[in-house]
mmCIF file of C-alpha atoms in Angstrom:
data_model
loop_
_atom_site.group_PDB
_atom_site.id
_atom_site.type_symbol
_atom_site.label_atom_id
_atom_site.label_comp_id
_atom_site.label_asym_id
_atom_site.label_seq_id
_atom_site.Cartn_x
_atom_site.Cartn_y
_atom_site.Cartn_z
ATOM 1 C CA UNK A 1 0.012 0.127 0.003
ATOM 2 C CA UNK A 2 1.673 3.322 -1.071
ATOM 3 C CA UNK A 3 1.573 5.814 1.564
ATOM 4 C CA UNK A 4 0.376 9.443 1.040
ATOM 5 C CA UNK A 5 3.112 12.064 0.761
ATOM 6 C CA UNK A 6 3.539 13.940 3.697
ATOM 7 C CA UNK A 7 2.676 17.680 3.683
ATOM 8 C CA UNK A 8 5.160 19.928 5.152
ATOM 9 C CA UNK A 9 3.920 22.183 8.057
ATOM 10 C CA UNK A 10 6.666 24.681 7.403
ATOM 11 C CA UNK A 11 7.248 26.445 4.418
ATOM 12 C CA UNK A 12 10.905 25.766 4.101
ATOM 13 C CA UNK A 13 11.760 29.098 1.796
ATOM 14 C CA UNK A 14 9.688 31.604 3.901
ATOM 15 C CA UNK A 15 9.526 29.912 7.277
ATOM 16 C CA UNK A 16 5.861 30.371 7.678
ATOM 17 C CA UNK A 17 3.011 28.013 9.060
ATOM 18 C CA UNK A 18 1.351 25.923 5.765
ATOM 19 C CA UNK A 19 -2.101 25.526 5.774
ATOM 20 C CA UNK A 20 -1.981 22.267 7.240
ATOM 21 C CA UNK A 21 0.086 23.644 10.116
ATOM 22 C CA UNK A 22 -2.400 26.271 10.851
ATOM 23 C CA UNK A 23 -5.330 23.573 11.061
ATOM 24 C CA UNK A 24 -3.797 20.840 13.439
ATOM 25 C CA UNK A 25 -5.474 21.466 16.669
ATOM 26 C CA UNK A 26 -3.317 21.973 19.861
ATOM 27 C CA UNK A 27 -5.420 19.212 21.584
ATOM 28 C CA UNK A 28 -4.204 16.838 18.879
ATOM 29 C CA UNK A 29 -0.709 17.362 19.441
ATOM 30 C CA UNK A 30 -1.041 17.457 23.232
ATOM 31 C CA UNK A 31 -2.819 14.034 23.028
ATOM 32 C CA UNK A 32 -0.445 12.721 20.848
ATOM 33 C CA UNK A 33 2.745 13.706 23.021
ATOM 34 C CA UNK A 34 0.698 11.844 26.036
ATOM 35 C CA UNK A 35 0.321 8.666 24.050
ATOM 36 C CA UNK A 36 4.206 9.140 23.410
ATOM 37 C CA UNK A 37 4.769 9.331 26.934
ATOM 38 C CA UNK A 38 2.942 6.585 27.915
ATOM 39 C CA UNK A 39 2.919 4.180 24.648
ATOM 40 C CA UNK A 40 -0.808 3.596 25.736
ATOM 41 C CA UNK A 41 -3.983 5.073 24.259
ATOM 42 C CA UNK A 42 -5.856 4.176 27.254
ATOM 43 C CA UNK A 43 -3.218 5.208 29.908
ATOM 44 C CA UNK A 44 -2.509 8.616 27.842
ATOM 45 C CA UNK A 45 -6.431 9.005 28.019
ATOM 46 C CA UNK A 46 -6.792 8.636 31.629
ATOM 47 C CA UNK A 47 -3.720 11.041 32.254
ATOM 48 C CA UNK A 48 -5.415 13.842 30.368
ATOM 49 C CA UNK A 49 -8.955 13.382 31.626
ATOM 50 C CA UNK A 50 -10.581 12.415 28.363
ATOM 51 C CA UNK A 51 -12.031 9.734 26.577
ATOM 52 C CA UNK A 52 -10.099 6.745 24.857
ATOM 53 C CA UNK A 53 -12.121 7.180 21.758
ATOM 54 C CA UNK A 54 -11.066 10.946 21.754
ATOM 55 C CA UNK A 55 -7.559 10.117 21.697
ATOM 56 C CA UNK A 56 -7.854 7.313 19.403
ATOM 57 C CA UNK A 57 -9.618 9.664 16.947
ATOM 58 C CA UNK A 58 -7.400 12.653 17.078
ATOM 59 C CA UNK A 59 -4.399 10.545 16.446
ATOM 60 C CA UNK A 60 -5.599 8.832 13.657
ATOM 61 C CA UNK A 61 -6.862 12.035 11.983
ATOM 62 C CA UNK A 62 -3.382 13.724 12.777
ATOM 63 C CA UNK A 63 -1.684 10.616 11.155
ATOM 64 C CA UNK A 64 -3.866 10.946 8.092
ATOM 65 C CA UNK A 65 -3.339 14.574 7.769
ATOM 66 C CA UNK A 66 0.218 14.201 7.945
ATOM 67 C CA UNK A 67 0.347 11.214 5.844
ATOM 68 C CA UNK A 68 2.821 9.251 7.811
ATOM 69 C CA UNK A 69 2.367 6.579 10.593
ATOM 70 C CA UNK A 70 3.304 7.766 14.118
ATOM 71 C CA UNK A 71 2.492 4.831 16.069
ATOM 72 C CA UNK A 72 2.809 1.155 15.303
ATOM 73 C CA UNK A 73 -0.285 -0.476 17.622
ATOM 74 C CA UNK A 74 0.129 -3.765 18.921
ATOM 75 C CA UNK A 75 -1.877 -5.785 21.513
ATOM 76 C CA UNK A 76 -0.277 -4.282 24.548
ATOM 77 C CA UNK A 77 -0.035 -0.753 23.453
ATOM 78 C CA UNK A 78 1.829 1.163 20.852
ATOM 79 C CA UNK A 79 5.397 1.861 19.558
ATOM 80 C CA UNK A 80 6.460 5.233 17.905
ATOM 81 C CA UNK A 81 7.838 4.862 14.502
ATOM 82 C CA UNK A 82 10.916 6.635 13.384
ATOM 83 C CA UNK A 83 8.784 9.453 11.713
ATOM 84 C CA UNK A 84 6.759 9.371 14.842
ATOM 85 C CA UNK A 85 10.147 9.782 17.178
ATOM 86 C CA UNK A 86 11.103 12.858 14.969
ATOM 87 C CA UNK A 87 7.474 14.314 15.035
ATOM 88 C CA UNK A 88 7.132 13.938 18.731
ATOM 89 C CA UNK A 89 10.436 15.278 19.665
ATOM 90 C CA UNK A 90 9.746 18.579 17.531
ATOM 91 C CA UNK A 91 6.273 18.876 18.742
ATOM 92 C CA UNK A 92 7.421 18.635 22.121
ATOM 93 C CA UNK A 93 9.756 21.102 21.963
ATOM 94 C CA UNK A 94 7.347 23.582 20.385
ATOM 95 C CA UNK A 95 4.624 22.993 23.083
ATOM 96 C CA UNK A 96 7.511 23.633 25.765
ATOM 97 C CA UNK A 97 8.383 26.818 24.073
ATOM 98 C CA UNK A 98 4.384 27.707 23.670
ATOM 99 C CA UNK A 99 4.154 27.233 27.621
ATOM 100 C CA UNK A 100 7.145 29.329 28.251
ATOM 101 C CA UNK A 101 5.730 32.040 26.153
ATOM 102 C CA UNK A 102 2.337 31.869 27.762
ATOM 103 C CA UNK A 103 3.907 31.825 31.421
ATOM 104 C CA UNK A 104 6.765 34.789 30.526
ATOM 105 C CA UNK A 105 3.574 36.753 28.936
ATOM 106 C CA UNK A 106 1.711 36.331 32.270
ATOM 107 C CA UNK A 107 4.828 37.378 34.260
ATOM 108 C CA UNK A 108 5.171 40.445 32.188
ATOM 109 C CA UNK A 109 1.796 41.603 32.645
ATOM 110 C CA UNK A 110 1.970 41.106 36.544
ATOM 111 C CA UNK A 111 5.717 42.752 36.617
ATOM 112 C CA UNK A 112 7.346 39.787 37.413
ATOM 113 C CA UNK A 113 9.783 39.402 34.769
ATOM 114 C CA UNK A 114 10.938 42.141 32.421
ATOM 115 C CA UNK A 115 13.164 45.386 32.767
ATOM 116 C CA UNK A 116 13.100 48.608 34.891
ATOM 117 C CA UNK A 117 15.359 51.462 34.015
ATOM 118 C CA UNK A 118 15.491 53.966 36.734
ATOM 119 C CA UNK A 119 17.295 57.290 36.559
ATOM 120 C CA UNK A 120 18.708 58.610 40.051
ATOM 121 C CA UNK A 121 20.504 61.665 41.292
ATOM 122 C CA UNK A 122 22.942 59.203 43.448
ATOM 123 C CA UNK A 123 22.269 55.622 45.127
ATOM 124 C CA UNK A 124 23.969 56.371 48.637
ATOM 125 C CA UNK A 125 23.864 52.908 50.841
ATOM 126 C CA UNK A 126 21.316 52.910 53.603
ATOM 127 C CA UNK A 127 19.577 55.741 52.160
ATOM 128 C CA UNK A 128 15.830 55.537 51.574
ATOM 129 C CA UNK A 129 16.394 55.137 47.698
ATOM 130 C CA UNK A 130 18.595 52.556 48.137
ATOM 131 C CA UNK A 131 16.599 50.972 50.524
ATOM 132 C CA UNK A 132 13.540 51.267 47.936
ATOM 133 C CA UNK A 133 15.592 49.403 45.301
ATOM 134 C CA UNK A 134 17.010 46.992 47.377
ATOM 135 C CA UNK A 135 13.523 45.604 48.534
ATOM 136 C CA UNK A 136 12.060 46.062 45.088
ATOM 137 C CA UNK A 137 14.889 43.640 43.558
ATOM 138 C CA UNK A 138 14.168 41.246 46.884
ATOM 139 C CA UNK A 139 10.265 41.135 45.809
ATOM 140 C CA UNK A 140 10.799 41.076 42.097
ATOM 141 C CA UNK A 141 13.986 38.902 41.251
ATOM 142 C CA UNK A 142 12.679 38.593 37.659
ATOM 143 C CA UNK A 143 13.062 42.054 36.792
ATOM 144 C CA UNK A 144 16.273 43.064 35.314
ATOM 145 C CA UNK A 145 16.822 46.655 37.226
ATOM 146 C CA UNK A 146 19.179 49.094 35.354
ATOM 147 C CA UNK A 147 20.521 52.488 37.073
ATOM 148 C CA UNK A 148 21.465 55.684 35.398
ATOM 149 C CA UNK A 149 22.936 58.302 37.456
ATOM 150 C CA UNK A 150 22.961 62.177 36.415
ATOM 151 C CA UNK A 151 21.267 65.549 36.325
ATOM 152 C CA UNK A 152 17.773 66.017 36.552
ATOM 153 C CA UNK A 153 17.461 67.819 33.148
ATOM 154 C CA UNK A 154 19.208 65.004 31.554
ATOM 155 C CA UNK A 155 17.367 62.061 33.099
ATOM 156 C CA UNK A 156 14.088 63.696 32.138
ATOM 157 C CA UNK A 157 15.165 64.200 28.738
ATOM 158 C CA UNK A 158 15.788 60.360 28.860
ATOM 159 C CA UNK A 159 12.579 59.525 30.344
ATOM 160 C CA UNK A 160 10.875 61.683 27.501
ATOM 161 C CA UNK A 161 12.845 59.837 24.806
ATOM 162 C CA UNK A 162 11.654 56.347 26.633
ATOM 163 C CA UNK A 163 15.314 55.609 27.686
ATOM 164 C CA UNK A 164 13.991 55.428 31.416
ATOM 165 C CA UNK A 165 10.988 54.151 32.769
ATOM 166 C CA UNK A 166 11.124 56.410 36.087
ATOM 167 C CA UNK A 167 13.266 59.294 37.622
ATOM 168 C CA UNK A 168 14.089 60.114 41.049
ATOM 169 C CA UNK A 169 15.153 63.606 41.617
ATOM 170 C CA UNK A 170 15.101 66.192 44.437
ATOM 171 C CA UNK A 171 12.470 68.679 44.805
ATOM 172 C CA UNK A 172 8.731 68.597 43.495
ATOM 173 C CA UNK A 173 9.060 69.500 39.695
ATOM 174 C CA UNK A 174 6.101 70.545 37.515
ATOM 175 C CA UNK A 175 6.234 68.990 34.398
ATOM 176 C CA UNK A 176 3.175 68.925 32.267
ATOM 177 C CA UNK A 177 3.902 65.980 30.243
ATOM 178 C CA UNK A 178 4.753 63.500 33.195
ATOM 179 C CA UNK A 179 3.385 62.409 36.339
ATOM 180 C CA UNK A 180 5.154 62.982 39.430
ATOM 181 C CA UNK A 181 4.862 61.902 43.257
ATOM 182 C CA UNK A 182 6.599 62.893 46.140
ATOM 183 C CA UNK A 183 8.240 59.843 47.806
ATOM 184 C CA UNK A 184 10.089 60.739 50.682
ATOM 185 C CA UNK A 185 11.887 63.733 52.431
ATOM 186 C CA UNK A 186 15.367 64.361 53.912
ATOM 187 C CA UNK A 187 16.589 67.482 56.088
ATOM 188 C CA UNK A 188 19.194 69.584 54.670
ATOM 189 C CA UNK A 189 22.492 69.435 56.390
ATOM 190 C CA UNK A 190 25.813 71.439 55.660
ATOM 191 C CA UNK A 191 28.794 69.561 54.964
ATOM 192 C CA UNK A 192 32.146 71.642 56.748
ATOM 193 C CA UNK A 193 35.724 70.478 57.222
ATOM 194 C CA UNK A 194 36.265 69.216 60.627
ATOM 195 C CA UNK A 195 38.620 72.135 61.451
ATOM 196 C CA UNK A 196 35.967 74.812 60.667
ATOM 197 C CA UNK A 197 35.205 77.487 62.947
ATOM 198 C CA UNK A 198 31.575 76.185 63.042
ATOM 199 C CA UNK A 199 31.985 72.274 63.278
ATOM 200 C CA UNK A 200 31.725 72.189 66.754
ATOM 201 C CA UNK A 201 28.099 73.799 67.037
ATOM 202 C CA UNK A 202 25.268 71.396 67.221
ATOM 203 C CA UNK A 203 23.831 73.033 63.977
ATOM 204 C CA UNK A 204 24.445 75.933 61.767
ATOM 205 C CA UNK A 205 22.097 78.723 60.333
ATOM 206 C CA UNK A 206 22.234 80.499 56.981
ATOM 207 C CA UNK A 207 23.369 83.623 58.561
ATOM 208 C CA UNK A 208 26.276 81.299 59.926
ATOM 209 C CA UNK A 209 27.130 80.159 56.429
ATOM 210 C CA UNK A 210 27.092 83.754 54.991
ATOM 211 C CA UNK A 211 30.473 84.563 53.317
ATOM 212 C CA UNK A 212 31.662 81.098 52.999
ATOM 213 C CA UNK A 213 32.870 79.660 49.739
ATOM 214 C CA UNK A 214 30.463 77.000 48.494
ATOM 215 C CA UNK A 215 31.172 74.043 46.388
ATOM 216 C CA UNK A 216 28.593 72.555 43.884
ATOM 217 C CA UNK A 217 28.921 69.977 41.017
ATOM 218 C CA UNK A 218 27.782 70.424 37.647
ATOM 219 C CA UNK A 219 26.405 66.856 37.388
ATOM 220 C CA UNK A 220 23.593 65.161 39.940
ATOM 221 C CA UNK A 221 22.019 67.867 42.067
ATOM 222 C CA UNK A 222 24.673 70.379 41.573
ATOM 223 C CA UNK A 223 22.467 72.836 39.731
ATOM 224 C CA UNK A 224 19.536 72.251 42.538
ATOM 225 C CA UNK A 225 22.326 72.953 45.130
ATOM 226 C CA UNK A 226 23.839 75.891 43.198
ATOM 227 C CA UNK A 227 20.102 77.629 43.023
ATOM 228 C CA UNK A 228 19.188 76.867 46.273
ATOM 229 C CA UNK A 229 22.488 78.659 47.802
ATOM 230 C CA UNK A 230 21.750 81.461 45.814
ATOM 231 C CA UNK A 231 18.130 81.790 47.073
ATOM 232 C CA UNK A 232 19.266 81.311 50.798
ATOM 233 C CA UNK A 233 22.015 83.855 50.537
ATOM 234 C CA UNK A 234 20.741 86.731 48.465
ATOM 235 C CA UNK A 235 21.283 89.772 49.923
ATOM 236 C CA UNK A 236 23.116 88.772 53.034
ATOM 237 C CA UNK A 237 26.581 90.228 53.802
ATOM 238 C CA UNK A 238 29.484 89.177 53.604
ATOM 239 C CA UNK A 239 28.713 87.774 49.947
ATOM 240 C CA UNK A 240 29.339 84.031 49.411
ATOM 241 C CA UNK A 241 30.803 82.727 46.391
ATOM 242 C CA UNK A 242 29.999 79.354 44.685
ATOM 243 C CA UNK A 243 32.328 77.403 42.817
ATOM 244 C CA UNK A 244 31.069 74.459 40.748
ATOM 245 C CA UNK A 245 33.197 71.469 39.746
ATOM 246 C CA UNK A 246 32.934 68.591 37.394
ATOM 247 C CA UNK A 247 33.172 65.948 40.009
ATOM 248 C CA UNK A 248 31.543 63.276 41.633
ATOM 249 C CA UNK A 249 29.853 63.601 45.209
ATOM 250 C CA UNK A 250 32.653 61.604 47.015
ATOM 251 C CA UNK A 251 35.316 64.003 45.301
ATOM 252 C CA UNK A 252 33.191 66.993 46.186
ATOM 253 C CA UNK A 253 33.164 66.012 49.710
ATOM 254 C CA UNK A 254 36.515 65.064 49.926
ATOM 255 C CA UNK A 255 37.549 68.669 48.616
ATOM 256 C CA UNK A 256 35.471 69.962 51.463
ATOM 257 C CA UNK A 257 37.516 67.931 54.055
ATOM 258 C CA UNK A 258 40.812 69.531 52.501
ATOM 259 C CA UNK A 259 39.206 73.010 53.026
ATOM 260 C CA UNK A 260 38.282 74.027 49.830
ATOM 261 C CA UNK A 261 34.653 75.028 51.015
ATOM 262 C CA UNK A 262 31.717 74.149 52.261
ATOM 263 C CA UNK A 263 28.618 72.711 50.723
ATOM 264 C CA UNK A 264 24.890 71.731 51.511
ATOM 265 C CA UNK A 265 23.456 67.939 50.782
ATOM 266 C CA UNK A 266 20.564 66.002 51.807
ATOM 267 C CA UNK A 267 20.570 64.219 55.187
ATOM 268 C CA UNK A 268 21.294 60.912 53.248
ATOM 269 C CA UNK A 269 24.783 62.109 52.093
ATOM 270 C CA UNK A 270 25.939 62.184 55.876
ATOM 271 C CA UNK A 271 25.816 58.072 55.808
ATOM 272 C CA UNK A 272 28.570 58.281 53.480
ATOM 273 C CA UNK A 273 31.989 57.369 54.931
ATOM 274 C CA UNK A 274 34.007 60.671 54.588
ATOM 275 C CA UNK A 275 37.021 61.753 56.341
ATOM 276 C CA UNK A 276 37.664 65.083 57.898
ATOM 277 C CA UNK A 277 33.892 66.617 57.163
ATOM 278 C CA UNK A 278 31.652 67.473 59.460
ATOM 279 C CA UNK A 279 27.648 67.470 58.856
ATOM 280 C CA UNK A 280 25.527 69.825 60.759
ATOM 281 C CA UNK A 281 21.729 70.341 60.232
ATOM 282 C CA UNK A 282 20.723 73.796 59.132
ATOM 283 C CA UNK A 283 18.364 75.235 61.709
ATOM 284 C CA UNK A 284 16.681 77.878 60.034
ATOM 285 C CA UNK A 285 16.001 75.940 56.928
ATOM 286 C CA UNK A 286 12.032 75.701 56.580
ATOM 287 C CA UNK A 287 11.416 72.112 55.796
ATOM 288 C CA UNK A 288 13.185 68.699 54.556
ATOM 289 C CA UNK A 289 14.029 68.645 51.431
ATOM 290 C CA UNK A 290 11.347 66.618 49.132
ATOM 291 C CA UNK A 291 12.117 63.951 46.658
ATOM 292 C CA UNK A 292 10.052 62.964 43.672
ATOM 293 C CA UNK A 293 9.092 60.218 41.266
ATOM 294 C CA UNK A 294 8.874 61.011 37.837
ATOM 295 C CA UNK A 295 7.306 58.816 35.194
ATOM 296 C CA UNK A 296 5.665 58.996 31.593
ATOM 297 C CA UNK A 297 1.898 59.077 31.706
ATOM 298 C CA UNK A 298 2.116 56.834 28.825
ATOM 299 C CA UNK A 299 4.130 53.882 30.352
ATOM 300 C CA UNK A 300 1.838 51.160 31.479
ATOM 301 C CA UNK A 301 4.631 48.737 32.739
ATOM 302 C CA UNK A 302 3.816 46.607 35.514
ATOM 303 C CA UNK A 303 7.209 46.675 36.690
ATOM 304 C CA UNK A 304 6.979 50.667 37.178
ATOM 305 C CA UNK A 305 3.698 50.112 38.831
ATOM 306 C CA UNK A 306 4.701 47.694 41.380
ATOM 307 C CA UNK A 307 8.007 49.897 42.320
ATOM 308 C CA UNK A 308 5.635 52.993 42.710
ATOM 309 C CA UNK A 309 3.264 50.931 44.904
ATOM 310 C CA UNK A 310 6.474 49.730 47.024
ATOM 311 C CA UNK A 311 7.756 53.137 47.484
ATOM 312 C CA UNK A 312 4.331 54.455 48.705
ATOM 313 C CA UNK A 313 4.115 51.505 51.178
ATOM 314 C CA UNK A 314 7.891 52.008 52.410
ATOM 315 C CA UNK A 315 7.094 56.004 52.568
ATOM 316 C CA UNK A 316 4.231 55.028 55.233
ATOM 317 C CA UNK A 317 6.515 52.830 57.301
ATOM 318 C CA UNK A 318 10.086 54.542 57.048
ATOM 319 C CA UNK A 319 10.707 57.814 58.749
ATOM 320 C CA UNK A 320 11.611 60.037 55.967
ATOM 321 C CA UNK A 321 13.598 62.665 58.486
#
């Protein structure tokens, strides 16, 4: 008896499903895999919770559509033919990939896997932000977290260009095309050399700091620090000078310790191990410095949503100042 020629399920030239491949029900493939596993139609039907006749009919129909014999039947069960073995191996791999795709899609939709790109002004050990990101990574180990450090202006530009998912920055920015939410606050402190005339005091005032040489960075929160100093010392005498440097936060604090000048920072910066520097609260600063999250209203990422939820929960339980 001449067998019907097998119809390919995948077009070799274009790599797209043929009409036959698109017609084969997934249930037929799954039942065929079960028969191949148990080498018995009745056992396969019991394992799947379907009738023996259903399994037998689906496998027979599949063999007819393919034009090949997948199983050799005998009284005690079945045995895979060579064509059946090849077919089952490829189908099993495809079903595994489909199962993985379904699970991955579900995990991505719930924010359990994927990627989250975060822009920060700094990530200081033991700070609120470091604790937030650390807890998030512990709660969602399947999310790849990418951290980018830079100025607030650069971070917002990257956010608008869809190169970042969320930005944390000092202040409460008003950006009409972005969502913003105040997340935590930090008291403002002055960083002085240990040998400074004010270093032994319990706190300082802005009047105490008049006439000092202030140091600020070009990057990070440097521009905001510069503007804040100008605002607080406007009209005071003696006049202060502000010197700006293209350095990292640690280098700027080292320069303070060496006597280049003083600076102001959020209280989290005082958690850094810095020799020869004293941190003192600014007694007449009206309120703690707020830090906000900024994100695009068009970003529907579940990973982002989970981070914002966690930030809100931690903000309720961890003192911000």
